[in-house]
Every structure is written in structure tokens, then in C-alpha cells.
Amino acid sequence: MRTHTFIVNGERVHVKIEADVRLLWVLRDVLGINGPKYGCGINVCKACTSHINGKAFNPCSVRVGDIKGGDEITTIEGLPDTVGEDLHPMQKAWLERDVAQCGYCQPGQIMAAVAKVRQARDEGHEISDADIDEIRNICRCGTYARIREAIKDGAEKM
Amino acid sequence: MEHRGSSEEPSSENAPQEPARNVGRRRFLGYLVAAPTLAVAAHLGQSTTAPRAADAVIPSPPEQSEIYDLNDLLTLAARPTSNLIAVVINSDGTASFDMPRAESGQGITTMAAMLIAEELELPLDKINVTLADARPELLFNQFTAASNTAISMYEPIRTAAAIARERLLGAAAVQLGVTVDRLTVRAGVVYAPDGRAVAYGELTARAASQRTTEVEATLKDPSEFTVIGTPRNRIDALAAITGRKTFAMDRAVPDALPTMICRPPTIKGTPRSVANADQVRQMPGVTHVVQIATGIAVRAKTFGQCIDAVNALDVTWNPGTVDSESDDTVLATLREAEADFSLLHTGEVVEGDFVFHFRNNAALEPNTAVTDVRADRAEIWAPLQAPILCQEQVAEQLGLPLDAVTVHVEQAGGAFGRRMFNDVVLEATEASRKMGQPVKLMWHRTDECRQGRMHPMCTSRVRASVSGGNVLTFEQLHTSVATDYTQGFGEIISAKVGTVPSMGMANEEGYAKPVFNATVNVPYHFGSVSHGLEEIYTYDTFPTGSVRNLVNPDVRTAQELIVDQIADKMGKDPYEFRREFVDDDRVRAVLDKAAQEGEWGRDMAPGTAQAITVHKEYKGATACLVEIDCRDETVNRDVRNAVTGPRVTKVVMAVDAGLAINPRGLQAQMQGGIMDGIAQALTSSLHLRDGVLLEGSWDDYFYTRHWNAPFETRVIVMPPTTGEPGGAGELGVPSAMAAVACAYARATGTVPTSFPINHDTLSFTPKPTVPPLPPSPTNGLKFAY
Ligand code: FES
Ligand code: FES
């Protein structure tokens, strides 16, 4: 068992645990960071969506041993700090559209939305319905209509 | 939707004057409770009001639900046991309300805060609504189901808040030396005419009562409402979008380590023996391995280590309850049980025969319970729709007195009927007792799919007869796998009526048939109308329950498909036909609204179509206009590892909930209902093969995803009609599902007879059943974007 070290939401952490434990459980069960949610454990529901070095990924499907010392993990808790505000523009858009119902999927939805907007821009266009169709995050409460609107609003402020 | 102004800043001119509030109004009864700060209570469950028409004798079927719906049954069940809820004014100027209901996303905490804000004239952000622990003295009054919350809370909460306001004004009058009628209130501060002010927080001790006494209050007239009926954001929205909203699995109870269960390969199998428990106990992180009634429980440092340990167990299993059953055997049994049509169908006959497959009712947050069982007491944290029943069941299981069991109700990450059942708590209780340690037990997603609860498979047959311009008869015969109603009305005595064998088919006769008759109706003037239910198996053969509504999504879909065919036979436009035959003005009004806002009848390309349907239930009405695209290029569009199929491109729904306390929350509920309707019509079902449900996660159980969601979804909230709030949680599903089915039929020219329409093609490779859980992948970084 070795000690793994990396950065979570701007802070360096040290975790002594078996290398094959998936990062989601290190975040939730060991570090007590509860924003990333469990919904499947096999990279299909996307409730655990967080960022690694600014890109969306699913920590339920990554071994902690595969995270490198310089890697920066951002969960929903750390998203506002990435823009130096109380809330990220995407979170503000979520509030304005009153997107959440039970809220369980929403940290993942927001993290996915932010990355999707950036990805579209890297490809040289603004986020479109076709891009939103590619987002795989499930919402069992069915908030998709408001998510679609909020992503477009949030993108304008990003 | 009109925004009628904000409660935060009512001008003093508009502030209602005290004497005016008391003239000619109904008086409502509440209690001042002896406490150091002001605490006001009111009876829960509409017992504060004068008797309503619902007290009349129950009319006979067939159209019982029109006069006497499920909510009347629940409300009456509540009456003889009516108990108290309380609003407390704190010295920091905030108000607190501990709500005996489950919040699972439907927005009832926000609604409760709005009711308090309205009568108390306190801003929403100064009102804290928490979820009450199980309170057995409330009996039927702590059961969250049948979209009953708004209906039963509307007057009691306002009564308590109104009494609190009057009492605070009385205290302010003394303190400011001004008579009450010259005071005004703004945002929790009382003002004298000369501008001197005193806040609620400073008044609450003076306003508190030394003894508990009965008092009367008048409530605001709806014309004075500044909060109720205006769109408000959820009070927990900020917590939800920052990750701070806490669910049961986020609850940090000391030593409550992650726990999971190794489950049998077939539905309701049981463990016989474990060959390698000691070896598994040596695995990294694992602390305990014990056998419980439903499987082998494993406790470890992380859930990931639980998953690995569960999959490493070598267990011998006893068979389950339905090992020889598959979709086709269940269907054959349903067919045998189908009743014969009994009406005389003269004239031209229009008929249809529809099959609705099993559907999973899991929310996104899996079943989770934290339990700490000690020798003489137990403490539970879980999202529960029926917490009193849970407390009673745990007490019975442990042989403890009721008051030795504390049940904390957590916010639920969705419920949809699933959290009426307390199975996860009973498992966690057994595991905690046998391990001698607190546990945080969570179901794996695959457990939810394969051993979870499902909406029962059923058939619905409709026969109608038509002559000239009239429908003479309309008969519907519904035949279903038994639905488990043993959660009863949330309390153990009524729950047992569902199981006592000496009562024979108690579940079917005692609950299933009354619920069917209390919820099903045909909302059209169709001459002689009849409907009936037959059930097969017993309540516990399959693990069943409701899925965001009981029978109506299926029942109404079958009806509306036939309605379109009748209209066609008469050569009438589907909307015009419904307009002419609909039996209720409120339904006609939502129908007109949806048709108008949705541009009914606009030109649609070949392979695409519109459809429009209606539904009435829960003292409300909806109409839903759907546009669907069934062209090949859409149906076959490619999304990695996904089911695509027909795309619902646009939905316009009009809803009349009587009085929408929070129109924005109502819109959200309807939007959710629309997504369920799309799923149930097009993509979402379980396949049963030899006692195994083939679906194992969200990649093969196809609930609506972003790529299935409409590009445009509009919900129009009608202005108040009845002035009384109706239910919302389940109201949106039936018309949405029916409209999607009808639109599909119109776009393709083929009336679908089996739902969801993709059920007959299995589009995935089923995950293995042994080991029971799919291992977590390790290649997640490959998909980073
Ligand atoms: S829990 Fe990570 S994708 Fe579902
Ligand atoms: S808000 Fe409940 S699952 Fe998305």
C-alpha cells in the first residue's frame, strides 16, 4: 500500500490506500468530498463527473494509482475557485433557470457542461444542440429541458 | 405565466390592514404552544377546514375517480388521527418548520416555505424547512405519496403562520405602544406609523405563550397573495449546485463504513451458504462479511472495496420466486386472466389490445441507509416516503420498543414511489446488528436494476362502439401483475391488511382495485363507460411498486390511442374530436391552450407528426402536444453505446393544478413527467428471462437521455381555477406518454401495441449475473474531454 499524492480543489492531498481503488471512493469515502455522486460505478451515468487538469472525466473509472503527483482534480466544490468567484458562471445559470430538482445529478451535469462548452470552443464553435446531445449525464428527475437552456446561458458568460 | 409581485417588498399601501382581514372569513383553528419563543401549531390533514363535499358517500364505479379520487381517500384516512405541525419563530428572526414529508426533488420544502412566507410576511430565505424524524403519533399523516402533499399541507401551514403573525403583531403593539391596526409588516419587520421598527426576532420571546391554548386565525384571501401563485426558485437550489446538498450517503456517522450486499442471480433468491467468507474478510479494506436474509453483506473502508469483495464471494443460492418466468410466460398468464368485455358494443367497433412491459422505478440516488444498531436502541438515516412504517418495522425486527428506534428522514435523490419501501433499511439494520457496527449500506446500480422494484407488466384492452357522430360505449379491461401495496398508507396496521393471508386476496381487493377505481377515468362523454382491473400472482411474487404514477400512464395511453382511432373513423381532427367530447371544462381549457401554443395542425414533413392528448387526475388536468420525428435518418442517428430511435422534438404541455402554489416548481414537475412519458413510450423497459432481469445499469436500461430529450419543452401553467392546490408529481406522465404513443402512430401509420416500442429488440449484451456486479472500469482517463 503506497501513499498517493495529487491536488484536489487546489490543495495537495496524501492518501494511503491500495492503488486499484477507484478515485471516486478516495474522494468520497476517504477525503469526504461528496460533490461527485455515485450512480453506476461503470462510467455510464456520469453523476461523478469531475475535472482532471481541466477536462471532464469520471473518477469511478480511474484507479487512484493512475493519478500523477502533478494532476489537478477539480470537483464541483472547487469549480468556483477556477474562475476566482463565489460561483462559476455555469452554476449561476443553473440558479437562474432553477434547474435542479432532487439535485443528485446536478454536480455532474454542471461539470460536464463546463467541459463541453470548452471542448466546443477548442473545436472552433459555440455549444449547440448537437453538442448537448453528446452529454451522457443522466437525470432521472428529467431536468433536461432546463439544462439545455442553462448550458447556453452559462456558455455566454464563460 | 404572470408574476404577481414579490413578497420581499410589499409597499405599505398594499399591506393588508388588520380589521379587513377578519371580516366574513372562515376561521381556522390552531394552537399556541408553550415554549420560550413563539411556536404555533395546527392540525395536519385539512382538519382545520369545514367538511368538504368529499365526505359524501363513495359513488360506485365506473367513474368513481371523478368524484372521489385517491387524494380524498388519503385525506379522509388522515382525519381521525389529525395531529399537529408547528412553525417556530427564532430569536434571529428566522422561522423554522420541521416537515413530516419526504423531499425528493418535487419541491415541497420550497412550497412549505412559500406558504409560511405568505402568511407570515417573512422573506423565503429566512425560512428553514427541515424534514421531520418519524413521528408515530402522526399515523397516516407522514406518508409522502399520491402527490398528496400540497393538498394536505395547504391550510395547516398557513394557519400556523397566520397565527404567528397575529401574535407577533400583538407583541409589537405592546412594545411600540401603537394599536395593532396601525402597524405594518415588511419582510419580517413591524413598523409603527412614525417609522419606528421592531423585527420578529426581537418579538418572539414576548410573543411566546406560557401555556398551550387554542386560538383562531383568518387566512389571507387569495386576492391578497403575493407569494403563493408566483414563480419561485427552490430553496435548496444553491446547495444542490455547489455539491453541498447532503444525501444519506453523504452523512458522516462515526464508524458507519461502506456496506454492500452480494445478491442472488435470480429475483428474490436467498443465500444458502458461503464458501469463502474468511478469505474475503482478508481482502484489502474489508472489515466484516455476514449473511443476512437477502444476501451476503460486506463492510469495508470504501465502496470500491465492497464491490471487489462482493464479486469475490463464492455463494450457493436458493432459488428465487420466479426462476421459471420470462416475459412470454408472464404475458401468457396475463392473457389467461383477462376478463371478458361485458358491455353490449353495438354499432361499429373500434378496439385495441396493448402490452406494457416491466419498468424499473429506481431513482438516480441508489437505495441507501445508514444504521447504528445497539443492544437497546437503533438510529436510522435514510430517505423515506413512509418513515413511521419504517420505524415500526425496525422496532419489530429488533424486538425493541418503538421509542428506542429513531428514524431520521434524509433528502432523497429522487423517489418516484421507490422510497415507500423500506427494504434497504431492514437490510442495513440486520447487517449492523450482526456486525455489531454502524453501517452505511448502499445498493449498487446493478442491484437496483436486477433486484429492485418495478412497475408491473400489464395488458390493457379497449373496446368502443361508434354510431353516427356518437360514441356509444367505451370499455377498458386492464390485467396486471400484482402491484405491491403493502406499504399501505404508510403505517404498519394498514400495511398488514395487504399481507394477512386469512384475508385472501387482501392486497388486490383491499388496495389494488380501490386504487384503480379511485384513479382511473375516461375523460370523455362516451356513452356507457366501464373499466376494470384483474391481477395475477400475489403482491410479493415480483418486487413491484409504482413508478411516478400507478396505472394511469398505461391505462391512458391505451385509451388515447383508441380515441385517435375513433376520431379517424368519424373523419374528425384529433384535437377537434377531443374538444367536442371531453367531459370537463378545465380539461377543454388546457386542451385549447396546448393546441394553440403548440400550433396544432401546422404542416409536418412526412415521417414526422403531431399528437395531442389530455389527462385529469389529482384534482388537476393536463393536455400535451407532442411532435415526433420518425424519419430513418433520425431513428438511426448514431450515439455511442446508446439507444436513439424516434426523437420527440417538441412538447407543449398545459397544466391546471387548481392552484399552483409555485408555478415554477409545477413546471419542473411537468417537465420531469414528460421525460418519463417519453421513456415509457419509446425506450425504457426491463426484459425478464428465466427469473433474471437482463438490464444491469443505465447503459442498458434506457431512461430518457440528453439525446432523447426534446429540443423544445414548454409547460404553460393555467391561472388558478379551483383555488385549491392539486397534486403534481405524477400528473404529467399519463398525457405525455399517451401523446408520444399517438404521435408515433400518426408519424409511422402503425399503431404501436407493445410498450416501450423498442422492447421486442434486445439491443445490448446482458451483463453476467455471477459475479453479481460489473467491475468498475480502469480506463476512465481515455474518455476525458
Ligand atoms: S458513478 Fe461514475 S459514471 Fe456513474
Ligand atoms: S435532479 Fe434528480 S437526478 Fe437530476
Tab-separated table of N, CA and C in Angstrom, chain B residues 193-244:
chain	number	residue	atom	x	y	z
B	193	PRO	N	-46.446	53.802	12.556
B	193	PRO	CA	-46.646	54.865	11.566
B	193	PRO	C	-45.501	55.892	11.583
B	194	ASP	N	-44.877	56.099	12.732
B	194	ASP	CA	-43.786	57.085	12.798
B	194	ASP	C	-42.443	56.524	12.333
B	195	GLY	N	-42.443	55.291	11.829
B	195	GLY	CA	-41.202	54.732	11.280
B	195	GLY	C	-40.424	53.883	12.262
B	196	ARG	N	-40.778	53.899	13.545
B	196	ARG	CA	-40.087	53.020	14.483
B	196	ARG	C	-40.344	51.567	14.088
B	197	ALA	N	-39.333	50.725	14.281
B	197	ALA	CA	-39.449	49.360	13.764
B	197	ALA	C	-38.963	48.359	14.789
B	198	VAL	N	-39.534	47.163	14.756
B	198	VAL	CA	-39.036	46.073	15.586
B	198	VAL	C	-39.161	44.775	14.781
B	199	ALA	N	-38.089	43.987	14.821
B	199	ALA	CA	-38.040	42.777	13.992
B	199	ALA	C	-38.670	41.598	14.727
B	200	TYR	N	-39.138	40.616	13.928
B	200	TYR	CA	-39.751	39.407	14.507
B	200	TYR	C	-38.828	38.765	15.548
B	201	GLY	N	-37.550	38.741	15.247
B	201	GLY	CA	-36.613	38.084	16.147
B	201	GLY	C	-36.614	38.704	17.529
B	202	GLU	N	-36.822	40.036	17.573
B	202	GLU	CA	-36.855	40.720	18.879
B	202	GLU	C	-38.193	40.522	19.577
B	203	LEU	N	-39.200	40.097	18.824
B	203	LEU	CA	-40.547	39.984	19.387
B	203	LEU	C	-40.906	38.576	19.836
B	204	THR	N	-40.116	37.606	19.361
B	204	THR	CA	-40.601	36.229	19.511
B	204	THR	C	-40.707	35.783	20.967
B	205	ALA	N	-39.793	36.232	21.830
B	205	ALA	CA	-39.881	35.823	23.236
B	205	ALA	C	-41.131	36.425	23.880
B	206	ARG	N	-41.380	37.697	23.573
B	206	ARG	CA	-42.558	38.358	24.129
B	206	ARG	C	-43.857	37.738	23.580
B	207	ALA	N	-43.784	37.295	22.324
B	207	ALA	CA	-44.979	36.722	21.695
B	207	ALA	C	-45.222	35.272	22.108
B	208	ALA	N	-44.212	34.673	22.747
B	208	ALA	CA	-44.338	33.258	23.129
B	208	ALA	C	-45.442	33.086	24.164
B	209	SER	N	-45.980	31.879	24.211
B	209	SER	CA	-47.075	31.605	25.128
B	209	SER	C	-46.574	30.803	26.321
B	210	GLN	N	-47.137	31.103	27.514
B	210	GLN	CA	-46.775	30.371	28.727
B	210	GLN	C	-47.439	29.006	28.748
B	211	ARG	N	-48.589	28.929	28.120
B	211	ARG	CA	-49.298	27.644	28.135
B	211	ARG	C	-49.854	27.365	26.748
B	212	THR	N	-50.187	26.122	26.519
B	212	THR	CA	-50.706	25.733	25.210
B	212	THR	C	-52.199	26.028	25.160
B	213	THR	N	-52.589	26.855	24.222
B	213	THR	CA	-54.012	27.212	24.129
B	213	THR	C	-54.462	27.211	22.679
B	214	GLU	N	-55.790	27.015	22.549
B	214	GLU	CA	-56.381	27.011	21.221
B	214	GLU	C	-56.627	28.454	20.789
B	215	VAL	N	-56.278	28.772	19.545
B	215	VAL	CA	-56.560	30.114	19.022
B	215	VAL	C	-57.096	30.001	17.606
B	216	GLU	N	-57.741	31.072	17.168
B	216	GLU	CA	-58.280	31.071	15.820
B	216	GLU	C	-57.509	32.054	14.964
B	217	ALA	N	-57.528	31.806	13.682
B	217	ALA	CA	-56.866	32.739	12.772
B	217	ALA	C	-57.702	32.882	11.508
B	218	THR	N	-57.537	34.008	10.846
B	218	THR	CA	-58.084	34.118	9.493
B	218	THR	C	-56.906	34.090	8.541
B	219	LEU	N	-57.143	33.503	7.413
B	219	LEU	CA	-56.088	33.424	6.416
B	219	LEU	C	-56.312	34.508	5.365
B	220	LYS	N	-55.233	34.840	4.678
B	220	LYS	CA	-55.343	35.830	3.603
B	220	LYS	C	-56.331	35.361	2.547
B	221	ASP	N	-57.029	36.288	1.968
B	221	ASP	CA	-57.837	35.978	0.812
B	221	ASP	C	-56.888	35.803	-0.378
B	222	PRO	N	-57.192	34.852	-1.269
B	222	PRO	CA	-56.290	34.637	-2.413
B	222	PRO	C	-55.998	35.920	-3.200
B	223	SER	N	-56.904	36.877	-3.174
B	223	SER	CA	-56.645	38.115	-3.917
B	223	SER	C	-55.495	38.909	-3.290
B	224	GLU	N	-55.171	38.587	-2.052
B	224	GLU	CA	-54.082	39.299	-1.372
B	224	GLU	C	-52.740	38.580	-1.493
B	225	PHE	N	-52.730	37.421	-2.131
B	225	PHE	CA	-51.484	36.644	-2.200
B	225	PHE	C	-50.387	37.405	-2.940
B	226	THR	N	-49.203	37.421	-2.350
B	226	THR	CA	-48.043	37.976	-3.050
B	226	THR	C	-46.951	36.933	-3.241
B	227	VAL	N	-47.086	35.793	-2.581
B	227	VAL	CA	-46.088	34.734	-2.722
B	227	VAL	C	-46.722	33.511	-3.397
B	228	ILE	N	-47.819	33.035	-2.821
B	228	ILE	CA	-48.497	31.874	-3.399
B	228	ILE	C	-48.938	32.216	-4.817
B	229	GLY	N	-48.621	31.334	-5.735
B	229	GLY	CA	-49.012	31.561	-7.130
B	229	GLY	C	-47.977	32.320	-7.934
B	230	THR	N	-46.869	32.686	-7.303
B	230	THR	CA	-45.798	33.361	-8.051
B	230	THR	C	-44.627	32.393	-8.216
B	231	PRO	N	-43.915	32.484	-9.336
B	231	PRO	CA	-42.823	31.526	-9.573
B	231	PRO	C	-41.642	31.801	-8.662
B	232	ARG	N	-41.213	30.799	-7.928
B	232	ARG	CA	-40.073	30.945	-7.008
B	232	ARG	C	-39.071	29.827	-7.265
B	233	ASN	N	-37.814	30.170	-7.049
B	233	ASN	CA	-36.772	29.151	-7.176
B	233	ASN	C	-36.742	28.271	-5.937
B	234	ARG	N	-36.203	27.094	-6.102
B	234	ARG	CA	-36.125	26.153	-4.982
B	234	ARG	C	-35.254	26.715	-3.856
B	235	ILE	N	-35.661	26.461	-2.624
B	235	ILE	CA	-34.878	26.981	-1.509
B	235	ILE	C	-33.560	26.232	-1.333
B	236	ASP	N	-33.458	25.026	-1.922
B	236	ASP	CA	-32.211	24.272	-1.786
B	236	ASP	C	-31.376	24.306	-3.063
B	237	ALA	N	-31.688	25.239	-3.968
B	237	ALA	CA	-31.002	25.260	-5.272
B	237	ALA	C	-29.500	25.502	-5.115
B	238	LEU	N	-29.143	26.433	-4.259
B	238	LEU	CA	-27.718	26.757	-4.096
B	238	LEU	C	-26.952	25.535	-3.555
B	239	ALA	N	-27.548	24.888	-2.569
B	239	ALA	CA	-26.899	23.697	-2.015
B	239	ALA	C	-26.726	22.634	-3.099
B	240	ALA	N	-27.735	22.500	-3.945
B	240	ALA	CA	-27.683	21.442	-4.971
B	240	ALA	C	-26.582	21.704	-5.987
B	241	ILE	N	-26.391	22.956	-6.396
B	241	ILE	CA	-25.445	23.210	-7.487
B	241	ILE	C	-24.015	23.440	-6.990
B	242	THR	N	-23.832	23.457	-5.681
B	242	THR	CA	-22.474	23.577	-5.140
B	242	THR	C	-21.990	22.246	-4.561
B	243	GLY	N	-22.830	21.224	-4.611
B	243	GLY	CA	-22.448	19.932	-4.050
B	243	GLY	C	-22.622	19.869	-2.546
B	244	ARG	N	-23.233	20.900	-1.973
B	244	ARG	CA	-23.381	20.911	-0.510
B	244	ARG	C	-24.659	20.224	-0.041
